């Protein structure tokens, strides 16, 4: 056993007085890290002092401690059980912590990263005396130290290892100071302390919460059955009573899902700085199966799969509704992924989640159920303009009446990542030179990540062997918080061979291709959203900067940053009633009056009628409109199909129809052949409907065969102008017909798998077409159905399996050509046609067409053989719980609530429809647009709704302008007042680059030296100031921006987009001085420091080293 140190008191004082002493063991984030060395603290018992701190310190410095006997483990006679894996790591507290402002606490955690120092009083027991002095966290060793300041700087170790400690607000003392209770089961220490400066209370709580999330070496979370310390059990009991309602809550939902495990972090900086999604430097990131329960008070509990260990409890009622988001499949390679972001409501009083938590469900139905349930308990972001004062207020009481206009703001960002052109960064005096034999160092495999507010929201596909990657992929981020977001595009280079067999199989199956691959950050693009006009497309070439902030190329992006004011459900009721009058053909008239908006209108109308349950009825009315020509220029009054089929026609109507048939007999055959081939409101809307309802059908029917074709990557080229060897032509034809036959046989056997709602619509299409053209073209009862099913659904899915979610990446080149030829053959079969002179090289496919023509007809007949009784669509039983919860919510709480199925925001579609209509037909010039009938009513309703929405937005912009002026004025004053205080090491993290933010392996020492280098790089800032986490909020009810600008800044933080960062203002003056002094000393000891962006090189090297180990 090692003996205690016998150094003199002067040596000990010299060693202990520095936070970042070179002799201390640094706390470095890595995959495997040794615990803090015990000999450093052996002269000081890692517990509470028995007597006075000064007396005990002097005594311990003058003599050695007695050695303790080593505790040995007795061998067990029982067979050893399998090794139990540790529980998943989640960025959420075990129990919610009460706090005055959760958003401010989040900001402090990111700034402090577990470091703190300040004057305190502490006691080891409620009846013990209080000791006054200085507490500070030695972040090198992870210890809580105490210095009384009497008889010399004697530093006493209170808790030798803060990892896994438990901290909880304890109460307020008689002198008005709030206390914290700190317990460490691994050290066997329980203390109560209170900062002497009240402003330091939140700072200490934020710093210790970072250490609380670290897992002590060799420990596992204790089960619910017991606690390792009675004192800790009392803390948990008090924490539970402080955060839970006294009334027992009922469990309304129990589930089993996947939780994204980032692995155990080993430094407080990693807790708040490491990547939330992928981290190729860590081998422990993976999806873990867990259990969960949801209580009727909004407590969402995550547990290990065997329901023994509680991992975390998230209080959903403290979160804003925009905190619950859908995560794109490309980020974590899961289709049905839910992201819970730490976006707290203004009135939040508890902190539970401090980084995103990612959940994955097994099916679309389960995903929708849990998404709706989680959002149901979150706080809706509703605002109102008072009728009497025109002041903005936040609607916090959902049951109270409000005299004024209620609204919400829906923010969205759409980014189209088109391409990038990369070049080498060279100094002006240098000339780039590449030896003709050497490989171009820029040549490689590239992908791009779309980062919103510091979190990855989407990833592009990998473009291989190129210096100018071309993606042309669009990312839609909707339902964002109302704050001004930051948008960045990170370009990464993939080291390895993504085209290897294992990676191809993983990609085809939708699995992550991470084995033996390394992602290296190459450059970053910052998109200035604050300088963009909202609601307009902005397409520009943006510069790409590397870690030295030198330009290495440019990237073509198209961005649209939009804000949409959405009114309440009641406001849109008259508009909804008008649109649901299908017999008037209003939707067709609207489409014809707004050219160039067909796809957007088709999707809006379909969503509106999907929510009301009338999508099929609307589509069927469009079928009659298109066939009968209602709304066309040469329209003739015709009878509706429903009347023709179920009524006794008079002689007059029969004669009218006979005359109509004679007039059109010459062109009916040609018209029938082109039926449903054009882009109309019907064809576009039905295409969206088939893709929505038939997604599972495509995956069930096509995924196996398309995966097989992509895996074998066959050469089936049969075009003589493109084939390499003509002698292989016959072999290619045999293989192509074989693959086409196999795929068709799978489709032919799947008629019963297509959703009944789609089959009913297709049957109606067939009946109407046959009634109109059946006497002149007998094949129309087949081609009318295939014009939708094959032309707009099955064949496009075969041509582009990535777009339809069948494959994760685009097919390989030869497989893509094979799929194109197969789709060409199947479309000819669906048209009941043959290849001829136009494509004579495809004539060998006619043999396949002749053999399977009858089976195609049988497939269509079986597809349309459904009952037309109009049976109601069955709702999955899993929807019963969210529907019940929705019924309990007050009317205001239902605003913005997504509908089931398909999670459609009903009111948002009405607001978007009104805005789209008036963008073309401006309300300010009503005389230039004369509309009659239903279209005139529609225009009048739109004008009234948009006028109210514009008034709400005008009040919001007025408040923002007033607020920004006060922020600038206050910042000028505070800069003079705090010029000597704000210069702290913490501020350097606020504007760090994206790779510095994601570098958890850099130790959190050193900190102030980064400021000097960061100042040199101010000309091209990588990260825009003023992120959402820098804006504070508070529970104020009425906005009085002109009278109290300092107070109103805390309210409606979602509506305020501060133009200036206010990172330093959260630190109290005493704390700022301590951090500044610490920084200056570290600068002297280290002789300078490393800039923030220089960590890019370290990150790159760590990527290489880690992957070489794996």
Tab-separated table of N, CA and C in Angstrom, residues 260 276-280 287 326-338 358 360 415 417 447-451 455-462 471 473-477 490 492 494 506-507 510-514 519 695 802 805 807-810:
chain	number	residue	atom	x	y	z
A	260	UNK	N	-30.998	6.482	-27.648
A	260	UNK	CA	-29.653	6.690	-28.180
A	260	UNK	C	-28.682	6.889	-27.023
A	276	UNK	N	-24.132	15.314	-29.847
A	276	UNK	CA	-25.337	14.649	-29.357
A	276	UNK	C	-25.714	13.440	-30.190
A	277	UNK	N	-25.192	13.366	-31.409
A	277	UNK	CA	-25.605	12.282	-32.302
A	277	UNK	C	-24.450	11.310	-32.521
A	278	UNK	N	-23.755	11.430	-33.628
A	278	UNK	CA	-22.683	10.491	-33.934
A	278	UNK	C	-21.393	10.967	-33.298
A	279	UNK	N	-20.597	10.033	-32.855
A	279	UNK	CA	-19.256	10.322	-32.361
A	279	UNK	C	-18.389	9.123	-32.687
A	280	UNK	N	-17.714	9.208	-33.830
A	280	UNK	CA	-16.919	8.068	-34.270
A	280	UNK	C	-15.692	7.848	-33.409
A	287	UNK	N	-27.802	2.345	-30.151
A	287	UNK	CA	-29.186	2.324	-29.705
A	287	UNK	C	-29.341	1.257	-28.637
A	326	UNK	N	-39.412	15.808	-34.743
A	326	UNK	CA	-39.090	14.635	-35.547
A	326	UNK	C	-37.659	14.766	-36.043
A	327	UNK	N	-36.885	13.725	-35.914
A	327	UNK	CA	-35.495	13.740	-36.357
A	327	UNK	C	-35.380	13.018	-37.687
A	328	UNK	N	-34.688	13.649	-38.608
A	328	UNK	CA	-34.528	13.066	-39.934
A	328	UNK	C	-33.800	11.727	-39.854
A	329	UNK	N	-34.189	10.819	-40.712
A	329	UNK	CA	-33.633	9.465	-40.695
A	329	UNK	C	-32.133	9.449	-40.929
A	330	UNK	N	-31.620	10.422	-41.667
A	330	UNK	CA	-30.208	10.409	-42.026
A	330	UNK	C	-29.293	10.652	-40.832
A	331	UNK	N	-29.809	11.213	-39.741
A	331	UNK	CA	-28.950	11.581	-38.619
A	331	UNK	C	-28.500	10.354	-37.848
A	332	UNK	N	-29.432	9.506	-37.443
A	332	UNK	CA	-29.097	8.331	-36.633
A	332	UNK	C	-29.556	7.028	-37.271
A	333	UNK	N	-29.880	7.079	-38.562
A	333	UNK	CA	-30.198	5.874	-39.326
A	333	UNK	C	-31.424	5.139	-38.797
A	334	UNK	N	-32.386	5.888	-38.268
A	334	UNK	CA	-33.633	5.284	-37.805
A	334	UNK	C	-34.800	6.032	-38.439
A	335	UNK	N	-35.805	5.285	-38.894
A	335	UNK	CA	-36.931	5.895	-39.583
A	335	UNK	C	-37.836	6.693	-38.663
A	336	UNK	N	-38.103	6.170	-37.479
A	336	UNK	CA	-39.116	6.765	-36.604
A	336	UNK	C	-38.440	7.249	-35.333
A	337	UNK	N	-37.767	8.364	-35.446
A	337	UNK	CA	-36.946	8.890	-34.361
A	337	UNK	C	-37.562	10.193	-33.830
A	338	UNK	N	-37.647	10.300	-32.517
A	338	UNK	CA	-38.136	11.495	-31.833
A	338	UNK	C	-36.972	12.139	-31.100
A	358	UNK	N	-32.703	11.286	-27.727
A	358	UNK	CA	-33.233	10.713	-28.961
A	358	UNK	C	-33.872	9.358	-28.666
A	360	UNK	N	-36.306	6.128	-30.481
A	360	UNK	CA	-36.689	5.505	-31.741
A	360	UNK	C	-37.760	4.463	-31.483
A	415	UNK	N	-33.523	24.217	-46.436
A	415	UNK	CA	-32.181	24.365	-47.005
A	415	UNK	C	-32.008	23.354	-48.124
A	417	UNK	N	-29.117	21.879	-50.198
A	417	UNK	CA	-27.664	21.744	-50.319
A	417	UNK	C	-27.379	21.221	-51.723
A	447	UNK	N	-19.557	14.410	-47.455
A	447	UNK	CA	-20.950	14.559	-47.047
A	447	UNK	C	-21.094	15.901	-46.348
A	448	UNK	N	-22.325	16.334	-46.167
A	448	UNK	CA	-22.608	17.607	-45.498
A	448	UNK	C	-23.642	17.392	-44.406
A	449	UNK	N	-23.466	18.099	-43.308
A	449	UNK	CA	-24.410	18.061	-42.199
A	449	UNK	C	-25.056	19.432	-42.041
A	450	UNK	N	-26.368	19.431	-41.885
A	450	UNK	CA	-27.108	20.665	-41.626
A	450	UNK	C	-27.274	20.784	-40.113
A	451	UNK	N	-26.735	21.861	-39.551
A	451	UNK	CA	-26.699	22.061	-38.103
A	451	UNK	C	-27.546	23.278	-37.765
A	455	UNK	N	-27.079	21.646	-33.213
A	455	UNK	CA	-27.425	20.231	-33.266
A	455	UNK	C	-27.658	19.807	-34.708
A	456	UNK	N	-27.183	18.616	-35.050
A	456	UNK	CA	-27.311	18.094	-36.406
A	456	UNK	C	-28.770	17.731	-36.666
A	457	UNK	N	-29.319	18.276	-37.749
A	457	UNK	CA	-30.702	17.991	-38.103
A	457	UNK	C	-30.820	17.101	-39.336
A	458	UNK	N	-29.777	17.014	-40.151
A	458	UNK	CA	-29.848	16.172	-41.340
A	458	UNK	C	-28.438	15.973	-41.887
A	459	UNK	N	-28.273	14.875	-42.602
A	459	UNK	CA	-27.011	14.564	-43.266
A	459	UNK	C	-27.297	14.180	-44.712
A	460	UNK	N	-26.437	14.625	-45.588
A	460	UNK	CA	-26.591	14.273	-46.988
A	460	UNK	C	-25.998	12.893	-47.239
A	461	UNK	N	-26.187	12.421	-48.450
A	461	UNK	CA	-25.523	11.191	-48.864
A	461	UNK	C	-24.047	11.475	-49.127
A	462	UNK	N	-23.265	10.432	-49.245
A	462	UNK	CA	-21.824	10.561	-49.485
A	462	UNK	C	-21.566	10.570	-50.983
A	471	UNK	N	-24.791	17.286	-54.386
A	471	UNK	CA	-25.811	16.585	-53.607
A	471	UNK	C	-27.228	16.869	-54.112
A	473	UNK	N	-29.821	18.044	-52.385
A	473	UNK	CA	-30.738	17.472	-51.413
A	473	UNK	C	-31.352	18.599	-50.584
A	474	UNK	N	-32.624	18.458	-50.273
A	474	UNK	CA	-33.377	19.484	-49.556
A	474	UNK	C	-33.692	19.003	-48.153
A	475	UNK	N	-33.499	19.890	-47.190
A	475	UNK	CA	-33.767	19.607	-45.785
A	475	UNK	C	-34.819	20.590	-45.300
A	476	UNK	N	-35.844	20.068	-44.644
A	476	UNK	CA	-36.915	20.903	-44.094
A	476	UNK	C	-36.912	20.773	-42.581
A	477	UNK	N	-36.664	21.872	-41.878
A	477	UNK	CA	-36.724	21.916	-40.420
A	477	UNK	C	-37.919	22.775	-40.033
A	490	UNK	N	-21.818	21.859	-42.253
A	490	UNK	CA	-20.495	21.298	-42.006
A	490	UNK	C	-20.174	20.299	-43.104
A	492	UNK	N	-17.832	17.307	-44.329
A	492	UNK	CA	-16.970	16.274	-43.767
A	492	UNK	C	-16.423	15.391	-44.881
A	494	UNK	N	-14.913	11.655	-45.712
A	494	UNK	CA	-14.990	10.287	-45.215
A	494	UNK	C	-13.743	9.535	-45.635
A	506	UNK	N	-24.807	-2.576	-45.647
A	506	UNK	CA	-25.320	-1.760	-44.556
A	506	UNK	C	-26.179	-0.619	-45.076
A	507	UNK	N	-25.718	0.019	-46.152
A	507	UNK	CA	-26.473	1.143	-46.714
A	507	UNK	C	-27.806	0.676	-47.266
A	510	UNK	N	-30.218	0.108	-44.607
A	510	UNK	CA	-30.497	1.264	-43.771
A	510	UNK	C	-29.678	1.289	-42.499
A	511	UNK	N	-28.564	0.510	-42.448
A	511	UNK	CA	-27.713	0.479	-41.270
A	511	UNK	C	-26.596	1.503	-41.405
A	512	UNK	N	-26.067	2.018	-40.303
A	512	UNK	CA	-24.989	3.003	-40.394
A	512	UNK	C	-23.706	2.384	-40.921
A	513	UNK	N	-23.031	3.133	-41.768
A	513	UNK	CA	-21.783	2.652	-42.357
A	513	UNK	C	-20.613	3.255	-41.579
A	514	UNK	N	-20.413	2.811	-40.366
A	514	UNK	CA	-19.395	3.406	-39.519
A	514	UNK	C	-18.158	2.542	-39.347
A	519	UNK	N	-14.701	10.141	-40.150
A	519	UNK	CA	-15.240	11.404	-40.622
A	519	UNK	C	-14.362	12.540	-40.120
A	695	UNK	N	-46.833	3.948	-48.169
A	695	UNK	CA	-45.405	3.839	-47.868
A	695	UNK	C	-45.053	2.450	-47.344
A	802	UNK	N	-34.369	5.637	-53.194
A	802	UNK	CA	-33.968	6.484	-52.070
A	802	UNK	C	-35.050	7.499	-51.726
A	805	UNK	N	-37.769	6.007	-49.683
A	805	UNK	CA	-37.379	5.384	-48.434
A	805	UNK	C	-37.103	3.906	-48.509
A	807	UNK	N	-34.293	2.527	-50.098
A	807	UNK	CA	-32.858	2.428	-49.857
A	807	UNK	C	-32.395	3.698	-49.158
A	808	UNK	N	-31.353	3.562	-48.345
A	808	UNK	CA	-30.805	4.730	-47.654
A	808	UNK	C	-30.061	5.640	-48.622
A	809	UNK	N	-29.265	5.080	-49.518
A	809	UNK	CA	-28.499	5.850	-50.487
A	809	UNK	C	-28.999	5.546	-51.887
A	810	UNK	N	-28.528	6.328	-52.840
A	810	UNK	CA	-28.870	6.068	-54.232
A	810	UNK	C	-28.297	4.731	-54.684
